[in-house]
PDB file of C-alpha atoms in Angstrom:
ATOM      1  CA  ILE A  23     -12.642  36.216 -30.283  1.00  0.00           C
ATOM      2  CA  ALA A  24     -10.288  38.539 -32.101  1.00  0.00           C
ATOM      3  CA  GLY A  25      -7.009  37.031 -33.211  1.00  0.00           C
ATOM      4  CA  ILE A  26      -5.564  34.258 -31.098  1.00  0.00           C
ATOM      5  CA  THR A  27      -6.635  33.341 -27.582  1.00  0.00           C
ATOM      6  CA  GLN A  28      -4.837  31.236 -24.983  1.00  0.00           C
ATOM      7  CA  ALA A  29      -6.144  29.771 -21.742  1.00  0.00           C
ATOM      8  CA  PRO A  30      -5.451  29.691 -18.899  1.00  0.00           C
ATOM      9  CA  THR A  31      -3.454  32.883 -18.372  1.00  0.00           C
ATOM     10  CA  SER A  32      -1.479  31.263 -15.584  1.00  0.00           C
ATOM     11  CA  GLN A  33      -1.453  27.980 -13.722  1.00  0.00           C
ATOM     12  CA  ILE A  34       0.356  26.352 -10.829  1.00  0.00           C
ATOM     13  CA  LEU A  35       0.510  22.604 -11.355  1.00  0.00           C
ATOM     14  CA  ALA A  36       1.701  19.761  -9.172  1.00  0.00           C
ATOM     15  CA  ALA A  37       4.412  17.586 -10.678  1.00  0.00           C
ATOM     16  CA  GLY A  38       3.024  14.447 -12.258  1.00  0.00           C
ATOM     17  CA  ARG A  39      -0.309  16.014 -13.147  1.00  0.00           C
ATOM     18  CA  ARG A  40      -1.715  16.220 -16.664  1.00  0.00           C
ATOM     19  CA  MET A  41      -2.436  19.645 -18.139  1.00  0.00           C
ATOM     20  CA  THR A  42      -3.809  20.954 -21.432  1.00  0.00           C
ATOM     21  CA  LEU A  43      -3.092  24.472 -22.589  1.00  0.00           C
ATOM     22  CA  ARG A  44      -5.712  25.789 -24.963  1.00  0.00           C
ATOM     23  CA  CYS A  45      -5.180  27.887 -28.089  1.00  0.00           C
ATOM     24  CA  THR A  46      -7.852  29.140 -30.495  1.00  0.00           C
ATOM     25  CA  GLN A  47      -7.553  31.469 -33.482  1.00  0.00           C
ATOM     26  CA  ASP A  48     -10.226  33.012 -35.679  1.00  0.00           C
ATOM     27  CA  MET A  49      -8.021  34.261 -38.503  1.00  0.00           C
ATOM     28  CA  ARG A  50      -8.297  31.056 -40.550  1.00  0.00           C
ATOM     29  CA  HIS A  51      -4.521  30.729 -40.516  1.00  0.00           C
ATOM     30  CA  ASN A  52      -3.408  27.354 -41.793  1.00  0.00           C
ATOM     31  CA  ALA A  53      -0.336  27.034 -39.553  1.00  0.00           C
ATOM     32  CA  MET A  54      -0.127  27.033 -35.759  1.00  0.00           C
ATOM     33  CA  TYR A  55       2.787  26.726 -33.363  1.00  0.00           C
ATOM     34  CA  TRP A  56       3.624  26.274 -29.702  1.00  0.00           C
ATOM     35  CA  TYR A  57       6.727  27.922 -28.250  1.00  0.00           C
ATOM     36  CA  ARG A  58       8.117  28.056 -24.746  1.00  0.00           C
ATOM     37  CA  GLN A  59       9.973  31.114 -23.532  1.00  0.00           C
ATOM     38  CA  ASP A  60      12.687  30.833 -20.925  1.00  0.00           C
ATOM     39  CA  LEU A  61      15.015  33.600 -19.768  1.00  0.00           C
ATOM     40  CA  GLY A  62      18.156  33.749 -21.870  1.00  0.00           C
ATOM     41  CA  LEU A  63      16.931  31.089 -24.296  1.00  0.00           C
ATOM     42  CA  GLY A  64      14.457  33.043 -26.344  1.00  0.00           C
ATOM     43  CA  LEU A  65      11.504  31.261 -27.905  1.00  0.00           C
ATOM     44  CA  ARG A  66      11.922  27.564 -28.636  1.00  0.00           C
ATOM     45  CA  LEU A  67       9.531  25.629 -30.849  1.00  0.00           C
ATOM     46  CA  ILE A  68       7.779  22.693 -29.165  1.00  0.00           C
ATOM     47  CA  HIS A  69       5.346  21.460 -31.833  1.00  0.00           C
ATOM     48  CA  TYR A  70       3.764  22.858 -34.950  1.00  0.00           C
ATOM     49  CA  SER A  71       0.967  22.153 -37.403  1.00  0.00           C
ATOM     50  CA  ASN A  72       1.057  23.265 -41.031  1.00  0.00           C
ATOM     51  CA  THR A  73      -2.591  22.422 -41.602  1.00  0.00           C
ATOM     52  CA  ALA A  74      -5.531  20.773 -39.858  1.00  0.00           C
ATOM     53  CA  GLY A  75      -4.897  17.065 -39.376  1.00  0.00           C
ATOM     54  CA  THR A  76      -1.101  17.286 -39.400  1.00  0.00           C
ATOM     55  CA  THR A  77       1.443  17.997 -36.662  1.00  0.00           C
ATOM     56  CA  GLY A  78       5.213  17.980 -36.359  1.00  0.00           C
ATOM     57  CA  LYS A  79       7.918  18.105 -33.722  1.00  0.00           C
ATOM     58  CA  GLY A  80       9.939  21.204 -33.062  1.00  0.00           C
ATOM     59  CA  GLU A  81      13.168  21.771 -31.183  1.00  0.00           C
ATOM     60  CA  VAL A  82      11.979  20.708 -27.701  1.00  0.00           C
ATOM     61  CA  PRO A  83       9.040  18.260 -28.106  1.00  0.00           C
ATOM     62  CA  ASP A  84       9.744  15.782 -25.301  1.00  0.00           C
ATOM     63  CA  GLY A  85       7.014  15.652 -22.655  1.00  0.00           C
ATOM     64  CA  TYR A  86       4.488  17.477 -24.841  1.00  0.00           C
ATOM     65  CA  SER A  87       1.843  16.417 -27.333  1.00  0.00           C
ATOM     66  CA  VAL A  88      -0.491  18.331 -29.638  1.00  0.00           C
ATOM     67  CA  SER A  89      -3.497  17.706 -31.857  1.00  0.00           C
ATOM     68  CA  ARG A  90      -5.063  19.679 -34.700  1.00  0.00           C
ATOM     69  CA  ALA A  91      -8.579  18.412 -35.242  1.00  0.00           C
ATOM     70  CA  ASN A  92      -9.688  21.620 -36.988  1.00  0.00           C
ATOM     71  CA  THR A  93      -8.242  24.881 -38.288  1.00  0.00           C
ATOM     72  CA  ASP A  94      -9.006  26.971 -35.223  1.00  0.00           C
ATOM     73  CA  ASP A  95      -7.803  24.917 -32.242  1.00  0.00           C
ATOM     74  CA  PHE A  96      -4.336  23.688 -31.319  1.00  0.00           C
ATOM     75  CA  PRO A  97      -4.168  22.378 -27.732  1.00  0.00           C
ATOM     76  CA  LEU A  98      -0.865  21.494 -26.047  1.00  0.00           C
ATOM     77  CA  THR A  99      -0.870  18.675 -23.500  1.00  0.00           C
ATOM     78  CA  LEU A 100       1.655  17.886 -20.806  1.00  0.00           C
ATOM     79  CA  ALA A 101       1.019  14.236 -19.970  1.00  0.00           C
ATOM     80  CA  SER A 102       2.925  14.235 -16.665  1.00  0.00           C
ATOM     81  CA  ALA A 103       4.317  17.631 -15.741  1.00  0.00           C
ATOM     82  CA  VAL A 104       7.854  18.064 -14.418  1.00  0.00           C
ATOM     83  CA  PRO A 105       9.459  21.174 -12.848  1.00  0.00           C
ATOM     84  CA  SER A 106      11.620  21.770 -15.946  1.00  0.00           C
ATOM     85  CA  GLN A 107       8.414  22.508 -17.833  1.00  0.00           C
ATOM     86  CA  THR A 108       7.952  25.664 -15.791  1.00  0.00           C
ATOM     87  CA  SER A 109       7.898  28.340 -18.467  1.00  0.00           C
ATOM     88  CA  VAL A 110       5.803  30.829 -20.375  1.00  0.00           C
ATOM     89  CA  TYR A 111       4.051  29.156 -23.291  1.00  0.00           C
ATOM     90  CA  PHE A 112       3.071  31.050 -26.405  1.00  0.00           C
ATOM     91  CA  CYS A 113       0.795  29.825 -29.128  1.00  0.00           C
ATOM     92  CA  ALA A 114       1.148  31.452 -32.549  1.00  0.00           C
ATOM     93  CA  SER A 115      -0.426  31.212 -35.958  1.00  0.00           C
ATOM     94  CA  SER A 116       0.507  32.254 -39.458  1.00  0.00           C
ATOM     95  CA  ASP A 117      -0.770  32.270 -43.000  1.00  0.00           C
ATOM     96  CA  GLN A 118       2.258  30.457 -44.355  1.00  0.00           C
ATOM     97  CA  GLY A 119       4.223  32.403 -46.889  1.00  0.00           C
ATOM     98  CA  SER A 120       2.456  35.672 -46.126  1.00  0.00           C
ATOM     99  CA  GLY A 121       4.494  36.971 -43.245  1.00  0.00           C
ATOM    100  CA  GLY A 122       5.213  36.655 -39.576  1.00  0.00           C
ATOM    101  CA  TYR A 123       3.408  35.050 -36.732  1.00  0.00           C
ATOM    102  CA  THR A 124       0.580  36.367 -34.591  1.00  0.00           C
ATOM    103  CA  PHE A 125       1.134  35.380 -30.971  1.00  0.00           C
ATOM    104  CA  GLY A 126      -1.342  34.671 -28.222  1.00  0.00           C
ATOM    105  CA  SER A 127      -1.011  36.411 -24.877  1.00  0.00           C
ATOM    106  CA  GLY A 128       0.795  33.467 -23.289  1.00  0.00           C
ATOM    107  CA  THR A 129       0.282  31.008 -20.435  1.00  0.00           C
ATOM    108  CA  ARG A 130       2.579  31.197 -17.443  1.00  0.00           C
ATOM    109  CA  LEU A 131       2.935  27.668 -16.095  1.00  0.00           C
ATOM    110  CA  THR A 132       4.642  26.785 -12.828  1.00  0.00           C
ATOM    111  CA  VAL A 133       5.217  23.117 -12.020  1.00  0.00           C
ATOM    112  CA  VAL A 134       5.931  22.449  -8.346  1.00  0.00           C
TER     113      VAL A 134
ATOM    114  CA  GLY B  27      18.053  22.978 -38.376  1.00  0.00           C
ATOM    115  CA  GLU B  28      18.375  26.739 -38.336  1.00  0.00           C
ATOM    116  CA  ASN B  29      20.518  28.374 -35.626  1.00  0.00           C
ATOM    117  CA  VAL B  30      20.069  32.080 -34.941  1.00  0.00           C
ATOM    118  CA  GLU B  31      22.503  33.997 -32.754  1.00  0.00           C
ATOM    119  CA  GLN B  32      21.689  37.464 -31.455  1.00  0.00           C
ATOM    120  CA  HIS B  33      23.952  40.138 -29.953  1.00  0.00           C
ATOM    121  CA  PRO B  34      24.148  41.902 -27.632  1.00  0.00           C
ATOM    122  CA  SER B  35      22.006  40.305 -24.944  1.00  0.00           C
ATOM    123  CA  THR B  36      21.534  43.674 -23.218  1.00  0.00           C
ATOM    124  CA  LEU B  37      21.815  47.202 -24.573  1.00  0.00           C
ATOM    125  CA  SER B  38      21.516  50.479 -22.690  1.00  0.00           C
ATOM    126  CA  VAL B  39      21.292  53.700 -24.684  1.00  0.00           C
ATOM    127  CA  GLN B  40      20.694  57.361 -23.917  1.00  0.00           C
ATOM    128  CA  GLU B  41      17.375  58.705 -25.128  1.00  0.00           C
ATOM    129  CA  GLY B  42      17.835  60.123 -28.610  1.00  0.00           C
ATOM    130  CA  ASP B  43      20.777  57.870 -29.462  1.00  0.00           C
ATOM    131  CA  SER B  44      20.658  54.930 -31.873  1.00  0.00           C
ATOM    132  CA  ALA B  45      20.463  51.241 -31.005  1.00  0.00           C
ATOM    133  CA  VAL B  46      21.712  48.403 -33.180  1.00  0.00           C
ATOM    134  CA  ILE B  47      21.036  44.694 -32.690  1.00  0.00           C
ATOM    135  CA  LYS B  48      22.759  42.079 -34.833  1.00  0.00           C
ATOM    136  CA  CYS B  49      21.788  38.519 -35.703  1.00  0.00           C
ATOM    137  CA  THR B  50      23.445  35.742 -37.660  1.00  0.00           C
ATOM    138  CA  TYR B  51      21.798  32.635 -39.074  1.00  0.00           C
ATOM    139  CA  SER B  52      23.130  29.307 -40.271  1.00  0.00           C
ATOM    140  CA  ASP B  53      20.705  28.036 -42.929  1.00  0.00           C
ATOM    141  CA  SER B  54      21.438  29.612 -46.302  1.00  0.00           C
ATOM    142  CA  ALA B  55      17.915  28.619 -47.416  1.00  0.00           C
ATOM    143  CA  SER B  56      16.345  31.059 -44.945  1.00  0.00           C
ATOM    144  CA  ASN B  57      14.456  33.750 -46.805  1.00  0.00           C
ATOM    145  CA  TYR B  58      12.318  35.632 -44.294  1.00  0.00           C
ATOM    146  CA  PHE B  59      13.621  37.607 -41.317  1.00  0.00           C
ATOM    147  CA  PRO B  60      11.159  39.233 -38.906  1.00  0.00           C
ATOM    148  CA  TRP B  61      11.851  41.241 -35.771  1.00  0.00           C
ATOM    149  CA  TYR B  62       9.616  41.139 -32.713  1.00  0.00           C
ATOM    150  CA  LYS B  63       9.284  43.497 -29.776  1.00  0.00           C
ATOM    151  CA  GLN B  64       8.130  42.154 -26.432  1.00  0.00           C
ATOM    152  CA  GLU B  65       7.219  44.486 -23.607  1.00  0.00           C
ATOM    153  CA  LEU B  66       7.262  43.191 -20.053  1.00  0.00           C
ATOM    154  CA  GLY B  67       4.490  40.659 -19.492  1.00  0.00           C
ATOM    155  CA  LYS B  68       3.167  41.007 -23.038  1.00  0.00           C
ATOM    156  CA  ARG B  69       3.215  38.900 -26.173  1.00  0.00           C
ATOM    157  CA  PRO B  70       5.862  39.325 -28.893  1.00  0.00           C
ATOM    158  CA  GLN B  71       4.664  41.654 -31.643  1.00  0.00           C
ATOM    159  CA  LEU B  72       6.022  41.966 -35.157  1.00  0.00           C
ATOM    160  CA  ILE B  73       7.628  45.366 -35.735  1.00  0.00           C
ATOM    161  CA  ILE B  74       9.402  44.929 -39.070  1.00  0.00           C
ATOM    162  CA  ASP B  75      10.434  42.164 -41.428  1.00  0.00           C
ATOM    163  CA  ILE B  76      12.548  41.680 -44.523  1.00  0.00           C
ATOM    164  CA  ARG B  77      12.716  39.084 -47.254  1.00  0.00           C
ATOM    165  CA  SER B  78      15.825  37.752 -48.885  1.00  0.00           C
ATOM    166  CA  ASN B  79      15.304  39.677 -52.126  1.00  0.00           C
ATOM    167  CA  VAL B  80      15.631  43.012 -50.293  1.00  0.00           C
ATOM    168  CA  GLY B  81      18.754  44.491 -48.684  1.00  0.00           C
ATOM    169  CA  GLU B  82      17.175  47.120 -46.471  1.00  0.00           C
ATOM    170  CA  LYS B  83      13.757  48.161 -45.239  1.00  0.00           C
ATOM    171  CA  LYS B  84      12.703  51.190 -43.198  1.00  0.00           C
ATOM    172  CA  ASP B  85       9.628  52.072 -41.203  1.00  0.00           C
ATOM    173  CA  GLN B  86       9.857  55.454 -39.516  1.00  0.00           C
ATOM    174  CA  ARG B  87      12.543  55.136 -36.816  1.00  0.00           C
ATOM    175  CA  ILE B  88      13.307  51.477 -37.346  1.00  0.00           C
ATOM    176  CA  ALA B  89      15.186  49.809 -40.167  1.00  0.00           C
ATOM    177  CA  VAL B  90      16.460  46.350 -40.931  1.00  0.00           C
ATOM    178  CA  THR B  91      19.410  45.414 -43.124  1.00  0.00           C
ATOM    179  CA  LEU B  92      20.211  42.001 -44.558  1.00  0.00           C
ATOM    180  CA  ASN B  93      23.486  40.609 -45.861  1.00  0.00           C
ATOM    181  CA  LYS B  94      22.710  37.215 -47.379  1.00  0.00           C
ATOM    182  CA  THR B  95      26.292  36.505 -48.320  1.00  0.00           C
ATOM    183  CA  ALA B  96      27.455  36.897 -44.741  1.00  0.00           C
ATOM    184  CA  LYS B  97      24.198  35.484 -43.334  1.00  0.00           C
ATOM    185  CA  HIS B  98      23.540  38.298 -40.949  1.00  0.00           C
ATOM    186  CA  PHE B  99      20.853  40.916 -40.450  1.00  0.00           C
ATOM    187  CA  SER B 100      20.500  43.871 -38.130  1.00  0.00           C
ATOM    188  CA  LEU B 101      17.850  46.053 -36.520  1.00  0.00           C
ATOM    189  CA  HIS B 102      18.507  49.773 -36.258  1.00  0.00           C
ATOM    190  CA  ILE B 103      16.458  52.071 -34.044  1.00  0.00           C
ATOM    191  CA  THR B 104      17.154  55.785 -34.403  1.00  0.00           C
ATOM    192  CA  GLU B 105      16.221  58.616 -32.045  1.00  0.00           C
ATOM    193  CA  THR B 106      15.387  56.159 -29.288  1.00  0.00           C
ATOM    194  CA  GLN B 107      12.557  56.963 -26.898  1.00  0.00           C
ATOM    195  CA  PRO B 108      11.620  55.494 -23.484  1.00  0.00           C
ATOM    196  CA  GLU B 109       8.832  53.469 -25.105  1.00  0.00           C
ATOM    197  CA  ASP B 110      11.460  51.631 -27.140  1.00  0.00           C
ATOM    198  CA  SER B 111      12.557  49.874 -23.926  1.00  0.00           C
ATOM    199  CA  ALA B 112      11.667  46.191 -24.407  1.00  0.00           C
ATOM    200  CA  VAL B 113      13.088  42.831 -25.389  1.00  0.00           C
ATOM    201  CA  TYR B 114      13.707  42.460 -29.106  1.00  0.00           C
ATOM    202  CA  PHE B 115      13.896  39.119 -30.896  1.00  0.00           C
ATOM    203  CA  CYS B 116      15.202  38.382 -34.358  1.00  0.00           C
ATOM    204  CA  ALA B 117      14.075  35.309 -36.247  1.00  0.00           C
ATOM    205  CA  ALA B 118      14.767  33.454 -39.456  1.00  0.00           C
ATOM    206  CA  GLU B 119      12.444  31.294 -41.533  1.00  0.00           C
ATOM    207  CA  ALA B 120      13.508  28.730 -44.092  1.00  0.00           C
ATOM    208  CA  ASN B 121      11.361  26.915 -46.630  1.00  0.00           C
ATOM    209  CA  ASP B 122       9.690  24.891 -43.872  1.00  0.00           C
ATOM    210  CA  TYR B 123       7.857  28.049 -42.666  1.00  0.00           C
ATOM    211  CA  LYS B 124       9.052  27.593 -39.076  1.00  0.00           C
ATOM    212  CA  LEU B 125      10.665  30.518 -37.324  1.00  0.00           C
ATOM    213  CA  SER B 126      13.860  30.060 -35.337  1.00  0.00           C
ATOM    214  CA  PHE B 127      14.404  32.837 -32.823  1.00  0.00           C
ATOM    215  CA  GLY B 128      17.451  34.480 -31.361  1.00  0.00           C
ATOM    216  CA  ALA B 129      17.817  34.602 -27.578  1.00  0.00           C
ATOM    217  CA  GLY B 130      16.667  38.222 -27.382  1.00  0.00           C
ATOM    218  CA  THR B 131      18.145  41.639 -26.587  1.00  0.00           C
ATOM    219  CA  THR B 132      16.923  43.662 -23.622  1.00  0.00           C
ATOM    220  CA  VAL B 133      17.006  47.313 -24.642  1.00  0.00           C
ATOM    221  CA  THR B 134      16.869  50.007 -21.985  1.00  0.00           C
ATOM    222  CA  VAL B 135      16.513  53.632 -23.014  1.00  0.00           C
ATOM    223  CA  ARG B 136      17.794  56.013 -20.343  1.00  0.00           C
ATOM    224  CA  ALA B 137      15.960  59.317 -20.016  1.00  0.00           C
TER     225      ALA B 137
END
């Protein structure tokens, strides 16, 4: 692993199903973030974690949950997917106070 | 929370000309302003950033200016090239270390 890795790359999901998007980083960054990207709306923060064991809500948290059991992993779970959650999801990490984010390659999720 | 507005949403320039993208932010406590470039189907990548104690920063053909009084900052690309075609995002970070992004500007460089 070099940097930050997301899986899967893309997924088609039936509405009502549960889905976990995976995110792993090997840079020992203390902070991690989940954003969704929708055309014309830019990147909107879903949830974040400033350090292992803590999480917080972002701008659009409804329908999503996260956990941060260790420094490296920050999974995003959709408990019961709905079509409005069709989006591209980016995980990011940062060494807070040292500069910008490093983004993963994204997960394209389609809920049908 | 922080609100970042970005203009224009699309920008078409002739190769060799300059491109300017402007952003405004609402939270006067914001102190870090990065710019990201996203090529089609790729992840956003940091291209330049500026902190609130600096008014201008340059890196080859790109530069960023910051006016804290007016709460706006701009990205300037000179001598544009076809590989500059992408979506550009501005962002602002306050003391909570969370970035708020603008909606993006799609830049097209015409050959």
